[in-house]
Every structure is written in C-alpha cells, then in structure tokens.
Short mmCIF file of C-alpha atoms in Angstrom, two decimals:
data_model
loop_
_atom_site.label_atom_id
_atom_site.label_comp_id
_atom_site.label_asym_id
_atom_site.label_seq_id
_atom_site.Cartn_x
_atom_site.Cartn_y
_atom_site.Cartn_z
CA ASN A 1 20.67 13.55 -10.93
CA ALA A 2 21.15 12.09 -7.42
CA GLY A 3 17.29 11.24 -5.94
CA VAL A 4 17.72 10.01 -2.57
CA THR A 5 21.33 9.30 -1.09
CA GLN A 6 21.91 8.41 2.53
CA THR A 7 25.47 7.88 4.54
CA PRO A 8 26.93 6.37 5.31
CA LYS A 9 26.35 3.18 3.60
CA PHE A 10 27.35 0.71 6.91
CA GLN A 11 27.71 1.76 10.06
CA VAL A 12 28.69 -0.06 13.52
CA LEU A 13 28.36 1.59 16.94
CA LYS A 14 28.34 0.18 20.71
CA THR A 15 25.43 0.98 22.79
CA GLY A 16 25.22 4.04 24.14
CA GLN A 17 26.67 5.50 21.14
CA SER A 18 25.13 8.39 19.15
CA MET A 19 25.19 9.31 15.81
CA THR A 20 23.29 10.89 12.97
CA LEU A 21 21.87 9.01 9.95
CA GLN A 22 21.65 11.21 6.70
CA CYS A 23 19.36 11.65 4.23
CA ALA A 24 19.31 14.17 1.77
CA GLN A 25 17.56 14.71 -2.09
CA ASP A 26 17.92 16.47 -4.31
CA MET A 27 14.13 16.23 -5.75
CA ASN A 28 12.31 19.34 -4.05
CA HIS A 29 10.52 17.10 -1.92
CA GLU A 30 8.33 18.40 0.81
CA TYR A 31 7.71 14.84 2.03
CA MET A 32 10.62 13.25 3.49
CA SER A 33 10.20 9.91 5.92
CA TRP A 34 12.59 7.08 7.99
CA TYR A 35 11.31 3.43 7.79
CA ARG A 36 14.08 1.12 9.35
CA GLN A 37 13.73 -3.39 7.95
CA ASP A 38 14.10 -6.35 10.05
CA PRO A 39 14.02 -9.81 8.83
CA GLY A 40 10.29 -11.11 8.83
CA MET A 41 8.79 -7.40 9.78
CA GLY A 42 9.00 -6.06 6.63
CA LEU A 43 9.82 -2.21 6.55
CA ARG A 44 8.73 0.06 9.30
CA LEU A 45 7.30 3.76 9.43
CA ILE A 46 9.86 5.87 12.45
CA HIS A 47 9.70 8.88 11.95
CA TYR A 48 8.06 10.67 9.04
CA SER A 49 8.14 15.27 7.86
CA VAL A 50 5.66 17.23 5.51
CA GLY A 51 7.69 19.71 4.94
CA ALA A 52 10.46 21.68 6.78
CA GLY A 53 9.84 22.15 10.19
CA ILE A 54 7.25 19.81 10.35
CA THR A 55 7.46 16.05 11.78
CA ASP A 56 5.44 13.16 13.20
CA GLN A 57 5.74 10.15 14.25
CA GLY A 58 5.13 6.35 12.81
CA GLU A 59 4.97 3.95 14.19
CA VAL A 60 8.16 2.99 15.96
CA PRO A 61 9.79 5.74 16.69
CA ASN A 62 11.10 5.51 20.35
CA GLY A 63 14.76 6.15 20.26
CA TYR A 64 15.31 8.05 17.07
CA ASN A 65 15.34 11.85 16.97
CA VAL A 66 14.39 13.78 13.68
CA SER A 67 14.16 17.81 12.76
CA ARG A 68 13.89 19.34 9.49
CA SER A 69 15.23 22.24 8.81
CA THR A 70 16.19 22.67 5.29
CA THR A 71 13.35 20.37 2.38
CA GLU A 72 17.03 18.73 1.07
CA ASP A 73 18.06 17.58 4.52
CA PHE A 74 16.23 14.70 7.10
CA PRO A 75 18.62 13.34 9.61
CA LEU A 76 18.05 10.61 11.95
CA ARG A 77 19.47 10.56 15.33
CA LEU A 78 19.96 7.58 17.73
CA LEU A 79 20.95 9.77 21.32
CA SER A 80 21.60 6.28 22.37
CA ALA A 81 22.15 3.41 20.39
CA ALA A 82 21.30 0.44 21.63
CA PRO A 83 20.71 -4.06 20.80
CA SER A 84 17.70 -3.82 19.76
CA GLN A 85 18.30 -0.84 16.66
CA THR A 86 20.13 -2.67 14.95
CA SER A 87 18.48 -2.69 11.69
CA VAL A 88 18.94 -1.63 7.70
CA TYR A 89 17.47 2.26 8.02
CA PHE A 90 16.07 3.77 4.63
CA CYS A 91 14.81 7.16 3.89
CA ALA A 92 11.90 7.68 1.34
CA SER A 93 10.64 11.13 -0.41
CA THR A 94 7.55 11.96 -2.47
CA LEU A 95 6.15 15.45 -3.94
CA THR A 96 3.72 16.10 -0.04
CA GLY A 97 2.31 14.35 2.09
CA ALA A 98 -1.04 14.87 0.39
CA SER A 99 0.72 13.49 -2.60
CA LEU A 100 1.48 10.33 -0.76
CA MET A 101 -1.99 9.82 -0.11
CA ARG A 102 -3.29 9.91 -3.60
CA GLY A 103 -1.23 7.27 -4.41
CA GLU A 104 2.60 8.84 -4.97
CA LYS A 105 5.50 6.92 -4.74
CA LEU A 106 7.92 6.83 -2.53
CA PHE A 107 11.80 7.22 -3.45
CA PHE A 108 14.05 5.39 -1.70
CA GLY A 109 17.14 5.84 -0.13
CA SER A 110 19.75 2.77 -0.84
CA GLY A 111 19.98 2.56 2.79
CA THR A 112 22.36 2.21 5.66
CA GLN A 113 23.07 -0.68 7.87
CA LEU A 114 23.11 -0.38 11.26
CA SER A 115 24.89 -2.63 13.93
CA VAL A 116 24.81 -2.11 17.73
CA LEU A 117 27.21 -4.23 19.46
CA SER B 1 -0.56 -2.35 12.90
CA GLN B 2 -2.65 -1.41 9.66
CA GLN B 3 -0.22 -3.36 9.01
CA GLY B 4 -0.40 -5.72 5.73
CA GLU B 5 -0.03 -8.78 4.96
CA GLU B 6 2.36 -10.99 1.91
CA ASP B 7 1.39 -14.62 1.45
CA PRO B 8 3.59 -17.03 0.75
CA GLN B 9 5.70 -16.34 2.57
CA ALA B 10 8.63 -16.87 -0.09
CA LEU B 11 7.88 -17.82 -2.94
CA SER B 12 9.84 -20.82 -5.44
CA ILE B 13 9.30 -21.79 -9.50
CA GLN B 14 10.82 -21.83 -12.92
CA GLU B 15 12.33 -19.39 -15.58
CA GLY B 16 9.19 -19.18 -17.77
CA GLU B 17 6.62 -19.85 -14.62
CA ASN B 18 4.13 -17.49 -13.62
CA ALA B 19 4.28 -15.96 -9.59
CA THR B 20 0.96 -14.85 -8.17
CA MET B 21 1.74 -13.15 -4.11
CA ASN B 22 -0.94 -11.82 -2.16
CA CYS B 23 -0.80 -9.01 0.27
CA SER B 24 -4.27 -8.34 3.04
CA TYR B 25 -4.38 -5.51 4.94
CA LYS B 26 -6.31 -4.49 8.09
CA THR B 27 -8.87 -1.21 7.37
CA SER B 28 -9.83 1.00 4.51
CA ILE B 29 -7.81 1.69 1.61
CA ASN B 30 -7.28 5.23 -1.09
CA ASN B 31 -5.02 2.54 -2.63
CA LEU B 32 -2.13 0.12 -2.55
CA GLN B 33 0.95 0.46 -4.40
CA TRP B 34 3.81 -3.15 -4.73
CA TYR B 35 7.09 -2.25 -4.28
CA ARG B 36 10.02 -4.03 -5.76
CA GLN B 37 13.36 -5.11 -3.38
CA ASN B 38 16.18 -6.39 -5.25
CA SER B 39 18.46 -8.28 -2.72
CA GLY B 40 21.00 -5.00 -0.17
CA ARG B 41 19.23 -1.77 -2.37
CA GLY B 42 16.03 0.08 -1.37
CA LEU B 43 12.47 -0.59 -2.98
CA VAL B 44 11.32 0.09 -6.13
CA HIS B 45 7.50 0.99 -7.18
CA LEU B 46 5.87 -0.86 -9.67
CA ILE B 47 2.69 -0.27 -9.97
CA LEU B 48 -0.48 1.95 -7.93
CA ILE B 49 -3.52 0.11 -8.00
CA ARG B 50 -6.72 2.72 -6.66
CA SER B 51 -10.19 1.77 -4.27
CA ASN B 52 -12.31 1.82 -8.19
CA GLU B 53 -10.25 -0.20 -9.73
CA ARG B 54 -10.59 -3.38 -9.32
CA GLU B 55 -6.93 -4.53 -11.93
CA LYS B 56 -4.66 -3.25 -13.25
CA HIS B 57 -1.80 -4.38 -15.92
CA SER B 58 1.57 -3.20 -16.21
CA GLY B 59 3.51 -4.83 -18.90
CA ARG B 60 4.06 -8.54 -17.09
CA LEU B 61 2.64 -7.48 -13.83
CA ARG B 62 -1.41 -7.62 -13.31
CA VAL B 63 -2.42 -7.03 -9.65
CA THR B 64 -5.98 -6.67 -8.56
CA LEU B 65 -7.73 -5.92 -5.74
CA ASP B 66 -10.84 -7.33 -3.97
CA THR B 67 -11.34 -4.22 -1.51
CA SER B 68 -15.17 -6.72 0.16
CA LYS B 69 -11.66 -8.78 1.04
CA LYS B 70 -9.59 -6.49 1.60
CA SER B 71 -6.71 -8.33 -0.45
CA SER B 72 -4.84 -7.49 -3.11
CA SER B 73 -2.93 -10.20 -5.59
CA LEU B 74 0.43 -9.60 -8.02
CA LEU B 75 1.15 -12.06 -10.87
CA ILE B 76 3.85 -12.33 -12.28
CA THR B 77 4.27 -13.34 -16.11
CA ALA B 78 6.35 -15.26 -18.16
CA SER B 79 9.22 -15.09 -14.44
CA ARG B 80 12.40 -14.29 -15.43
CA ALA B 81 15.87 -15.00 -13.32
CA ALA B 82 15.92 -10.78 -13.34
CA ASP B 83 12.34 -11.49 -10.76
CA THR B 84 13.95 -12.51 -8.12
CA ALA B 85 13.53 -10.56 -5.23
CA SER B 86 11.47 -9.54 -2.31
CA TYR B 87 8.32 -8.33 -3.13
CA PHE B 88 5.96 -5.52 -0.91
CA CYS B 89 2.45 -4.47 -0.89
CA ALA B 90 2.47 -0.96 0.54
CA THR B 91 -1.02 0.89 1.80
CA VAL B 92 -3.12 4.41 2.75
CA HIS B 93 -5.39 4.10 4.67
CA SER B 94 -8.73 6.75 4.17
CA GLY B 95 -9.32 8.67 7.17
CA ALA B 96 -6.29 8.25 8.87
CA GLY B 97 -5.14 12.00 9.59
CA SER B 98 -2.41 11.49 9.09
CA TYR B 99 0.48 11.41 6.26
CA GLN B 100 2.19 7.34 6.29
CA LEU B 101 2.43 4.20 3.69
CA THR B 102 2.03 0.76 5.47
CA PHE B 103 4.49 -1.82 4.77
CA GLY B 104 3.44 -5.74 4.83
CA LYS B 105 6.23 -8.21 5.01
CA GLY B 106 6.70 -9.12 2.22
CA THR B 107 7.20 -12.62 -0.35
CA LYS B 108 11.07 -13.51 -1.28
CA LEU B 109 10.24 -14.38 -5.00
CA SER B 110 13.45 -16.76 -6.68
CA VAL B 111 13.47 -17.37 -10.01
CA ILE B 112 15.77 -20.09 -11.29
CA PRO B 113 17.17 -20.44 -14.22
#
C-alpha cells in the first residue's frame, strides 16, 4: 500500500517554464489537496478537490491550475513558473471532505522541492 | 487568513525533559489536530481533539483545548532525541462552507541527547 505518491521529488525550472507536479493515492480517497510550505509560513492550501470533476481554491491559488479526472490522481500545474513559486509542495488526501470536517486526518505525500530560477 | 499561530517558533530541550508547544487560532473550530514533520518529510498526524473536549492523551502526548481562549497546547513528556521535528496544529473551522484544513506556522523542536 503506497499511500500518497508525489513525483518528482526535486525539480528546477526557469522562469516562464511550465510543469506538472503529480500526485496519486491508492486509498480510494475522495478528498485530495495541495499545500505549499515556505520557511516561516507553515503550510498554505493551494487547491483542493472533494471528488472527480470537482475542485476549489484554497488560500493561495494564483499561478496554479488543477483538475481531477480520476479519483486516484490530482495533478498541480504551473503554467508559467515564477521565482515566488519556489517552495516545497505537498499533496494530501483523506476519505471525504465531510470526514475532514469531522476530524479525519490527512495523509501526506513526501513532497516535491521546486526551485524556480 | 484563519491560520493558527504556534509558539514558540523554536524550542530546544534536553532529552528526558518535557516539551510544551502552544497554538492559537482566530475563529470557532470544529476540531483541532496536531501533526509532526521530520526534516525533509511529509506531515504525520499525531492526535485529534474535538471542540467539546478539553484534554486528550495518547502515549507521551497530552493535548489541551481552551475554546474560550481559542488556544491549544501539545505536551510531550519524557522527550527523546527521536522527537526532534517540527510540530503543527491544524484546524477545521465551523460554518466555513468549504473543506479546508488550515495549518499554523509550526514549532521546531530540538531534543538534545
């Protein structure tokens, strides 16, 4: 049971380049989310999804795009990378959005360290 | 932002001592969770406390919640070097109308052998 898998682990981009951070879970979780972690800022929610075909914005959605075509996958797209997007990105999932509200824990991937030059 | 705030930002103690970390938040919550993050890794859930609970224990962990002060504390007793990590509180806000778990900025704990 792999849990939440993120790829790649490390990535260096030039300003203006695009890329997709991959996230997959094998726990049949309906709820998936993306966070970014910056020094001194904790984790901030970028986007989340409560099921296939349904996505919503979090606290810091600008510059990022998501879609959810399957239950298993929730990719995060950077269309035109900027140095301000240098960060560590975490994908996390749980059973459902409603279970999250009731206190169900999030399961985290191991993160993607992204540098934009 | 409804983000919680932990204090202290960093804490250094000797092995065997107790470590206390505090979390404050801004709006009414349904529940509060604590997570741990080892360096370079993802977060791992430690413990949940619901808004109608005041104290909860799990092994060497003790969590308290004071909804009147909008604050929580995490106590780790008899600390070990392996407890060295960052600790985050996370809250789900009641009536928010969206499914978001909001994290604080974290406390970095160093346990010296």
